[in-house]
Amino acid sequence: MKKLKLNTILILLIAFFSEEAIGQIMPNKDASYTSANANFINDAVFMTNKEVSYVSVNVSFINDAVFMGRKDSIATPYLYPSILYHNKYGFYASGSLSYLTASNEARIDLFLISAGYDFSIKKLDGDISFTKYFFNDDSNNVISEVASDLTASLKYDFNVVNLGVTANTYFNKNDSSDYFLSTEISHDFVSDNQKFQISPTAGVNFGTQNFYEEYYINNRYGSGRSGQGSGQGSGGSTQIITEVGIQESEDFNLMAIEFSLPMWYVYDSFTFSFLPALVLPQNEATLVVDDVVVEEDLESTFYWVFSMSYQF
């Protein structure tokens, strides 16, 4: 896939941020699963009640973990229960664990905890949060070398349509950092009884790829200690890898375009939600493996998330 030219990127940005644009951003509280929608169940407009404190418990399943259009070569399905406490003044804290359900690698792959603050001023919603990740040493998740992240998001309701933006800083275990900017546009359809919502959504994601370079070093090509590791060559023979790198790891580029159709249904204190999504990765990485230049071959991915939550 060819890189988009600079003028194309500028046109996309202008379109997404113009007053005529439409959409809604969904806070990225659980970025190990998707690029922008992992905790979409908490964003149904009819669920939000900022005048009372509440506790919500949730169980979700995702068929493949995707981040910024990147994923492991083997499908990574997760079952992840979580719990959230939200204070009526806007402060909240949450925690979750991710159980890898693949038959040959069944294990708890990740614990994470988050704390944050959200607010509403008329038609403007805002959120800022900090998340700490605890990955299993054997994890093959593409962000398994991420230690924590700081996320801020804004969403404005134009009555018929919405527009939002999210900015993230990811802190990696090797002391490097990544920076992401995601924009989304959507249109909300809500039933008359306020129990069902569907929100067709499109988004673009920009960022750096230090996390992805660390993933290749530590997972695709061995232990990654001092940049050294090993991989399997053809015929089962061992190929010693001494150096791995991504040429664009520090560059801030367009990483993915995503289309999704999140939907929610509320029954008493229960909320059932389903998110099908198609992500189109952009700007394939140029890998340097022992001085050999290899152009990565990324493919579009369809994934889905099903969730059920109960609010106390």
PDB file of N, CA, C and O in Angstrom, residues 3-62:
ATOM      1  N   LYS A   3       2.175   5.093   0.466  1.00  0.00           N
ATOM      2  CA  LYS A   3       1.956   6.127   1.470  1.00  0.00           C
ATOM      3  C   LYS A   3       1.110   7.249   0.890  1.00  0.00           C
ATOM      4  O   LYS A   3       1.244   7.629  -0.261  1.00  0.00           O
ATOM      5  N   LEU A   4       0.208   7.778   1.743  1.00  0.00           N
ATOM      6  CA  LEU A   4      -0.580   8.924   1.303  1.00  0.00           C
ATOM      7  C   LEU A   4       0.312  10.157   1.277  1.00  0.00           C
ATOM      8  O   LEU A   4       1.128  10.375   2.155  1.00  0.00           O
ATOM      9  N   LYS A   5       0.134  10.990   0.258  1.00  0.00           N
ATOM     10  CA  LYS A   5       0.923  12.195   0.166  1.00  0.00           C
ATOM     11  C   LYS A   5       0.485  13.208   1.205  1.00  0.00           C
ATOM     12  O   LYS A   5      -0.617  13.147   1.743  1.00  0.00           O
ATOM     13  N   LEU A   6       1.361  14.160   1.500  1.00  0.00           N
ATOM     14  CA  LEU A   6       1.103  15.154   2.540  1.00  0.00           C
ATOM     15  C   LEU A   6      -0.175  15.929   2.269  1.00  0.00           C
ATOM     16  O   LEU A   6      -0.953  16.186   3.186  1.00  0.00           O
ATOM     17  N   ASN A   7      -0.422  16.315   1.012  1.00  0.00           N
ATOM     18  CA  ASN A   7      -1.622  17.102   0.733  1.00  0.00           C
ATOM     19  C   ASN A   7      -2.893  16.298   0.992  1.00  0.00           C
ATOM     20  O   ASN A   7      -3.922  16.837   1.398  1.00  0.00           O
ATOM     21  N   THR A   8      -2.856  14.968   0.791  1.00  0.00           N
ATOM     22  CA  THR A   8      -4.011  14.117   1.102  1.00  0.00           C
ATOM     23  C   THR A   8      -4.282  14.119   2.589  1.00  0.00           C
ATOM     24  O   THR A   8      -5.430  14.198   3.040  1.00  0.00           O
ATOM     25  N   ILE A   9      -3.224  14.023   3.399  1.00  0.00           N
ATOM     26  CA  ILE A   9      -3.371  14.037   4.848  1.00  0.00           C
ATOM     27  C   ILE A   9      -3.965  15.365   5.310  1.00  0.00           C
ATOM     28  O   ILE A   9      -4.847  15.409   6.171  1.00  0.00           O
ATOM     29  N   LEU A  10      -3.493  16.455   4.732  1.00  0.00           N
ATOM     30  CA  LEU A  10      -4.006  17.770   5.113  1.00  0.00           C
ATOM     31  C   LEU A  10      -5.492  17.888   4.781  1.00  0.00           C
ATOM     32  O   LEU A  10      -6.281  18.441   5.551  1.00  0.00           O
ATOM     33  N   ILE A  11      -5.880  17.365   3.624  1.00  0.00           N
ATOM     34  CA  ILE A  11      -7.293  17.407   3.245  1.00  0.00           C
ATOM     35  C   ILE A  11      -8.135  16.626   4.249  1.00  0.00           C
ATOM     36  O   ILE A  11      -9.211  17.056   4.663  1.00  0.00           O
ATOM     37  N   LEU A  12      -7.636  15.448   4.670  1.00  0.00           N
ATOM     38  CA  LEU A  12      -8.356  14.648   5.659  1.00  0.00           C
ATOM     39  C   LEU A  12      -8.520  15.411   6.961  1.00  0.00           C
ATOM     40  O   LEU A  12      -9.598  15.435   7.571  1.00  0.00           O
ATOM     41  N   LEU A  13      -7.437  16.049   7.418  1.00  0.00           N
ATOM     42  CA  LEU A  13      -7.494  16.797   8.679  1.00  0.00           C
ATOM     43  C   LEU A  13      -8.480  17.951   8.587  1.00  0.00           C
ATOM     44  O   LEU A  13      -9.263  18.193   9.517  1.00  0.00           O
ATOM     45  N   ILE A  14      -8.419  18.685   7.482  1.00  0.00           N
ATOM     46  CA  ILE A  14      -9.344  19.811   7.320  1.00  0.00           C
ATOM     47  C   ILE A  14     -10.784  19.322   7.340  1.00  0.00           C
ATOM     48  O   ILE A  14     -11.667  19.919   7.962  1.00  0.00           O
ATOM     49  N   ALA A  15     -11.029  18.203   6.669  1.00  0.00           N
ATOM     50  CA  ALA A  15     -12.395  17.670   6.621  1.00  0.00           C
ATOM     51  C   ALA A  15     -12.881  17.268   7.995  1.00  0.00           C
ATOM     52  O   ALA A  15     -14.019  17.518   8.376  1.00  0.00           O
ATOM     53  N   PHE A  16     -12.000  16.658   8.788  1.00  0.00           N
ATOM     54  CA  PHE A  16     -12.421  16.161  10.096  1.00  0.00           C
ATOM     55  C   PHE A  16     -12.595  17.289  11.096  1.00  0.00           C
ATOM     56  O   PHE A  16     -13.373  17.164  12.044  1.00  0.00           O
ATOM     57  N   PHE A  17     -11.882  18.385  10.941  1.00  0.00           N
ATOM     58  CA  PHE A  17     -11.945  19.442  11.938  1.00  0.00           C
ATOM     59  C   PHE A  17     -12.776  20.643  11.499  1.00  0.00           C
ATOM     60  O   PHE A  17     -12.927  21.596  12.248  1.00  0.00           O
ATOM     61  N   SER A  18     -13.305  20.626  10.293  1.00  0.00           N
ATOM     62  CA  SER A  18     -14.122  21.748   9.860  1.00  0.00           C
ATOM     63  C   SER A  18     -15.447  21.755  10.601  1.00  0.00           C
ATOM     64  O   SER A  18     -15.887  20.755  11.139  1.00  0.00           O
ATOM     65  N   GLU A  19     -16.122  22.914  10.626  1.00  0.00           N
ATOM     66  CA  GLU A  19     -17.379  23.033  11.336  1.00  0.00           C
ATOM     67  C   GLU A  19     -18.469  22.204  10.690  1.00  0.00           C
ATOM     68  O   GLU A  19     -19.500  21.932  11.305  1.00  0.00           O
ATOM     69  N   GLU A  20     -18.252  21.785   9.448  1.00  0.00           N
ATOM     70  CA  GLU A  20     -19.248  20.980   8.775  1.00  0.00           C
ATOM     71  C   GLU A  20     -19.056  19.500   9.060  1.00  0.00           C
ATOM     72  O   GLU A  20     -19.883  18.684   8.687  1.00  0.00           O
ATOM     73  N   ALA A  21     -17.921  19.149   9.698  1.00  0.00           N
ATOM     74  CA  ALA A  21     -17.643  17.735   9.949  1.00  0.00           C
ATOM     75  C   ALA A  21     -18.583  17.186  10.999  1.00  0.00           C
ATOM     76  O   ALA A  21     -19.189  17.912  11.766  1.00  0.00           O
ATOM     77  N   ILE A  22     -18.691  15.865  11.011  1.00  0.00           N
ATOM     78  CA  ILE A  22     -19.578  15.226  11.960  1.00  0.00           C
ATOM     79  C   ILE A  22     -18.807  14.171  12.729  1.00  0.00           C
ATOM     80  O   ILE A  22     -17.784  13.678  12.286  1.00  0.00           O
ATOM     81  N   GLY A  23     -19.332  13.790  13.944  1.00  0.00           N
ATOM     82  CA  GLY A  23     -18.700  12.651  14.578  1.00  0.00           C
ATOM     83  C   GLY A  23     -18.707  12.642  16.076  1.00  0.00           C
ATOM     84  O   GLY A  23     -19.223  13.529  16.733  1.00  0.00           O
ATOM     85  N   GLN A  24     -18.088  11.591  16.597  1.00  0.00           N
ATOM     86  CA  GLN A  24     -18.037  11.334  18.023  1.00  0.00           C
ATOM     87  C   GLN A  24     -16.777  10.540  18.313  1.00  0.00           C
ATOM     88  O   GLN A  24     -16.466   9.585  17.623  1.00  0.00           O
ATOM     89  N   ILE A  25     -16.034  10.913  19.329  1.00  0.00           N
ATOM     90  CA  ILE A  25     -14.838  10.172  19.721  1.00  0.00           C
ATOM     91  C   ILE A  25     -15.164   9.283  20.899  1.00  0.00           C
ATOM     92  O   ILE A  25     -15.980   9.641  21.743  1.00  0.00           O
ATOM     93  N   MET A  26     -14.547   8.141  20.974  1.00  0.00           N
ATOM     94  CA  MET A  26     -14.773   7.232  22.090  1.00  0.00           C
ATOM     95  C   MET A  26     -13.482   7.078  22.863  1.00  0.00           C
ATOM     96  O   MET A  26     -12.469   6.667  22.323  1.00  0.00           O
ATOM     97  N   PRO A  27     -13.488   7.388  24.165  1.00  0.00           N
ATOM     98  CA  PRO A  27     -12.261   7.351  24.945  1.00  0.00           C
ATOM     99  C   PRO A  27     -11.573   6.005  24.879  1.00  0.00           C
ATOM    100  O   PRO A  27     -12.219   4.968  24.923  1.00  0.00           O
ATOM    101  N   ASN A  28     -10.268   6.035  24.830  1.00  0.00           N
ATOM    102  CA  ASN A  28      -9.464   4.840  24.661  1.00  0.00           C
ATOM    103  C   ASN A  28      -8.981   4.357  26.018  1.00  0.00           C
ATOM    104  O   ASN A  28      -7.813   4.468  26.360  1.00  0.00           O
ATOM    105  N   LYS A  29      -9.877   3.816  26.850  1.00  0.00           N
ATOM    106  CA  LYS A  29      -9.499   3.379  28.179  1.00  0.00           C
ATOM    107  C   LYS A  29      -8.773   2.050  28.168  1.00  0.00           C
ATOM    108  O   LYS A  29      -8.224   1.637  29.160  1.00  0.00           O
ATOM    109  N   ASP A  30      -8.844   1.317  27.072  1.00  0.00           N
ATOM    110  CA  ASP A  30      -8.275  -0.022  27.053  1.00  0.00           C
ATOM    111  C   ASP A  30      -7.607  -0.274  25.719  1.00  0.00           C
ATOM    112  O   ASP A  30      -8.026  -1.099  24.931  1.00  0.00           O
ATOM    113  N   ALA A  31      -6.516   0.447  25.484  1.00  0.00           N
ATOM    114  CA  ALA A  31      -5.954   0.508  24.146  1.00  0.00           C
ATOM    115  C   ALA A  31      -5.301  -0.783  23.699  1.00  0.00           C
ATOM    116  O   ALA A  31      -4.892  -0.892  22.562  1.00  0.00           O
ATOM    117  N   SER A  32      -5.178  -1.761  24.574  1.00  0.00           N
ATOM    118  CA  SER A  32      -4.570  -3.013  24.152  1.00  0.00           C
ATOM    119  C   SER A  32      -5.449  -3.758  23.180  1.00  0.00           C
ATOM    120  O   SER A  32      -5.001  -4.669  22.504  1.00  0.00           O
ATOM    121  N   TYR A  33      -6.698  -3.386  23.043  1.00  0.00           N
ATOM    122  CA  TYR A  33      -7.619  -4.159  22.227  1.00  0.00           C
ATOM    123  C   TYR A  33      -7.885  -3.525  20.874  1.00  0.00           C
ATOM    124  O   TYR A  33      -7.898  -4.209  19.858  1.00  0.00           O
ATOM    125  N   THR A  34      -8.126  -2.252  20.826  1.00  0.00           N
ATOM    126  CA  THR A  34      -8.428  -1.609  19.563  1.00  0.00           C
ATOM    127  C   THR A  34      -7.753  -0.254  19.509  1.00  0.00           C
ATOM    128  O   THR A  34      -7.198   0.210  20.487  1.00  0.00           O
ATOM    129  N   SER A  35      -7.862   0.359  18.360  1.00  0.00           N
ATOM    130  CA  SER A  35      -7.229   1.664  18.221  1.00  0.00           C
ATOM    131  C   SER A  35      -7.983   2.762  18.929  1.00  0.00           C
ATOM    132  O   SER A  35      -7.388   3.723  19.388  1.00  0.00           O
ATOM    133  N   ALA A  36      -9.294   2.648  19.017  1.00  0.00           N
ATOM    134  CA  ALA A  36     -10.030   3.753  19.619  1.00  0.00           C
ATOM    135  C   ALA A  36     -11.310   3.353  20.327  1.00  0.00           C
ATOM    136  O   ALA A  36     -11.895   4.175  21.013  1.00  0.00           O
ATOM    137  N   ASN A  37     -11.767   2.103  20.194  1.00  0.00           N
ATOM    138  CA  ASN A  37     -13.128   1.789  20.582  1.00  0.00           C
ATOM    139  C   ASN A  37     -13.270   0.767  21.696  1.00  0.00           C
ATOM    140  O   ASN A  37     -14.376   0.286  21.932  1.00  0.00           O
ATOM    141  N   ALA A  38     -12.183   0.411  22.381  1.00  0.00           N
ATOM    142  CA  ALA A  38     -12.263  -0.736  23.267  1.00  0.00           C
ATOM    143  C   ALA A  38     -13.275  -0.580  24.383  1.00  0.00           C
ATOM    144  O   ALA A  38     -13.931  -1.527  24.760  1.00  0.00           O
ATOM    145  N   ASN A  39     -13.428   0.598  24.928  1.00  0.00           N
ATOM    146  CA  ASN A  39     -14.374   0.777  26.027  1.00  0.00           C
ATOM    147  C   ASN A  39     -15.612   1.533  25.565  1.00  0.00           C
ATOM    148  O   ASN A  39     -16.211   2.280  26.309  1.00  0.00           O
ATOM    149  N   PHE A  40     -16.021   1.259  24.320  1.00  0.00           N
ATOM    150  CA  PHE A  40     -17.130   2.000  23.730  1.00  0.00           C
ATOM    151  C   PHE A  40     -18.429   1.814  24.504  1.00  0.00           C
ATOM    152  O   PHE A  40     -19.336   2.629  24.421  1.00  0.00           O
ATOM    153  N   ILE A  41     -18.540   0.757  25.283  1.00  0.00           N
ATOM    154  CA  ILE A  41     -19.796   0.483  25.986  1.00  0.00           C
ATOM    155  C   ILE A  41     -20.153   1.572  26.974  1.00  0.00           C
ATOM    156  O   ILE A  41     -21.313   1.748  27.324  1.00  0.00           O
ATOM    157  N   ASN A  42     -19.178   2.340  27.442  1.00  0.00           N
ATOM    158  CA  ASN A  42     -19.462   3.372  28.430  1.00  0.00           C
ATOM    159  C   ASN A  42     -19.831   4.711  27.812  1.00  0.00           C
ATOM    160  O   ASN A  42     -20.041   5.689  28.521  1.00  0.00           O
ATOM    161  N   ASP A  43     -19.908   4.774  26.479  1.00  0.00           N
ATOM    162  CA  ASP A  43     -20.094   6.044  25.810  1.00  0.00           C
ATOM    163  C   ASP A  43     -21.460   6.241  25.182  1.00  0.00           C
ATOM    164  O   ASP A  43     -21.675   7.222  24.484  1.00  0.00           O
ATOM    165  N   ALA A  44     -22.390   5.331  25.388  1.00  0.00           N
ATOM    166  CA  ALA A  44     -23.737   5.561  24.889  1.00  0.00           C
ATOM    167  C   ALA A  44     -24.312   6.793  25.559  1.00  0.00           C
ATOM    168  O   ALA A  44     -24.271   6.930  26.767  1.00  0.00           O
ATOM    169  N   VAL A  45     -24.845   7.710  24.765  1.00  0.00           N
ATOM    170  CA  VAL A  45     -25.288   8.985  25.324  1.00  0.00           C
ATOM    171  C   VAL A  45     -26.397   8.803  26.344  1.00  0.00           C
ATOM    172  O   VAL A  45     -26.520   9.572  27.305  1.00  0.00           O
ATOM    173  N   PHE A  46     -27.197   7.763  26.177  1.00  0.00           N
ATOM    174  CA  PHE A  46     -28.304   7.575  27.090  1.00  0.00           C
ATOM    175  C   PHE A  46     -27.878   6.915  28.396  1.00  0.00           C
ATOM    176  O   PHE A  46     -28.668   6.814  29.325  1.00  0.00           O
ATOM    177  N   MET A  47     -26.629   6.428  28.490  1.00  0.00           N
ATOM    178  CA  MET A  47     -26.155   5.784  29.713  1.00  0.00           C
ATOM    179  C   MET A  47     -25.555   6.779  30.681  1.00  0.00           C
ATOM    180  O   MET A  47     -25.482   6.528  31.869  1.00  0.00           O
ATOM    181  N   THR A  48     -25.058   7.896  30.181  1.00  0.00           N
ATOM    182  CA  THR A  48     -24.289   8.806  31.011  1.00  0.00           C
ATOM    183  C   THR A  48     -25.176   9.514  32.028  1.00  0.00           C
ATOM    184  O   THR A  48     -26.130  10.181  31.678  1.00  0.00           O
ATOM    185  N   ASN A  49     -24.822   9.379  33.305  1.00  0.00           N
ATOM    186  CA  ASN A  49     -25.527  10.084  34.372  1.00  0.00           C
ATOM    187  C   ASN A  49     -24.476  10.637  35.316  1.00  0.00           C
ATOM    188  O   ASN A  49     -23.976   9.947  36.198  1.00  0.00           O
ATOM    189  N   LYS A  50     -24.104  11.886  35.102  1.00  0.00           N
ATOM    190  CA  LYS A  50     -23.007  12.474  35.856  1.00  0.00           C
ATOM    191  C   LYS A  50     -23.450  13.069  37.187  1.00  0.00           C
ATOM    192  O   LYS A  50     -22.667  13.677  37.893  1.00  0.00           O
ATOM    193  N   GLU A  51     -24.732  12.892  37.544  1.00  0.00           N
ATOM    194  CA  GLU A  51     -25.232  13.463  38.789  1.00  0.00           C
ATOM    195  C   GLU A  51     -25.158  12.483  39.948  1.00  0.00           C
ATOM    196  O   GLU A  51     -25.413  12.867  41.095  1.00  0.00           O
ATOM    197  N   VAL A  52     -24.843  11.228  39.679  1.00  0.00           N
ATOM    198  CA  VAL A  52     -24.750  10.229  40.739  1.00  0.00           C
ATOM    199  C   VAL A  52     -23.465   9.431  40.574  1.00  0.00           C
ATOM    200  O   VAL A  52     -22.918   9.315  39.476  1.00  0.00           O
ATOM    201  N   SER A  53     -22.992   8.873  41.680  1.00  0.00           N
ATOM    202  CA  SER A  53     -21.851   7.963  41.623  1.00  0.00           C
ATOM    203  C   SER A  53     -22.364   6.556  41.325  1.00  0.00           C
ATOM    204  O   SER A  53     -23.477   6.200  41.705  1.00  0.00           O
ATOM    205  N   TYR A  54     -21.545   5.769  40.635  1.00  0.00           N
ATOM    206  CA  TYR A  54     -21.993   4.418  40.311  1.00  0.00           C
ATOM    207  C   TYR A  54     -20.801   3.487  40.128  1.00  0.00           C
ATOM    208  O   TYR A  54     -19.654   3.914  39.946  1.00  0.00           O
ATOM    209  N   VAL A  55     -21.098   2.185  40.178  1.00  0.00           N
ATOM    210  CA  VAL A  55     -20.135   1.130  39.887  1.00  0.00           C
ATOM    211  C   VAL A  55     -20.673   0.319  38.719  1.00  0.00           C
ATOM    212  O   VAL A  55     -21.870  -0.002  38.672  1.00  0.00           O
ATOM    213  N   SER A  56     -19.817   0.006  37.767  1.00  0.00           N
ATOM    214  CA  SER A  56     -20.206  -0.794  36.615  1.00  0.00           C
ATOM    215  C   SER A  56     -19.247  -1.967  36.472  1.00  0.00           C
ATOM    216  O   SER A  56     -18.026  -1.796  36.558  1.00  0.00           O
ATOM    217  N   VAL A  57     -19.800  -3.163  36.293  1.00  0.00           N
ATOM    218  CA  VAL A  57     -18.979  -4.347  36.009  1.00  0.00           C
ATOM    219  C   VAL A  57     -19.277  -4.789  34.589  1.00  0.00           C
ATOM    220  O   VAL A  57     -20.412  -4.681  34.110  1.00  0.00           O
ATOM    221  N   ASN A  58     -18.260  -5.274  33.905  1.00  0.00           N
ATOM    222  CA  ASN A  58     -18.382  -5.556  32.477  1.00  0.00           C
ATOM    223  C   ASN A  58     -17.594  -6.812  32.114  1.00  0.00           C
ATOM    224  O   ASN A  58     -16.528  -7.081  32.681  1.00  0.00           O
ATOM    225  N   VAL A  59     -18.121  -7.572  31.172  1.00  0.00           N
ATOM    226  CA  VAL A  59     -17.400  -8.699  30.576  1.00  0.00           C
ATOM    227  C   VAL A  59     -17.449  -8.520  29.066  1.00  0.00           C
ATOM    228  O   VAL A  59     -18.536  -8.348  28.492  1.00  0.00           O
ATOM    229  N   SER A  60     -16.291  -8.549  28.417  1.00  0.00           N
ATOM    230  CA  SER A  60     -16.206  -8.340  26.978  1.00  0.00           C
ATOM    231  C   SER A  60     -15.378  -9.433  26.322  1.00  0.00           C
ATOM    232  O   SER A  60     -14.545 -10.080  26.965  1.00  0.00           O
ATOM    233  N   PHE A  61     -15.605  -9.595  25.034  1.00  0.00           N
ATOM    234  CA  PHE A  61     -14.789 -10.514  24.231  1.00  0.00           C
ATOM    235  C   PHE A  61     -14.443  -9.828  22.916  1.00  0.00           C
ATOM    236  O   PHE A  61     -15.308  -9.228  22.263  1.00  0.00           O
ATOM    237  N   ILE A  62     -13.174  -9.896  22.554  1.00  0.00           N
ATOM    238  CA  ILE A  62     -12.721  -9.388  21.258  1.00  0.00           C
ATOM    239  C   ILE A  62     -12.048 -10.527  20.510  1.00  0.00           C
ATOM    240  O   ILE A  62     -11.278 -11.295  21.100  1.00  0.00           O
TER     241      ILE A  62
END
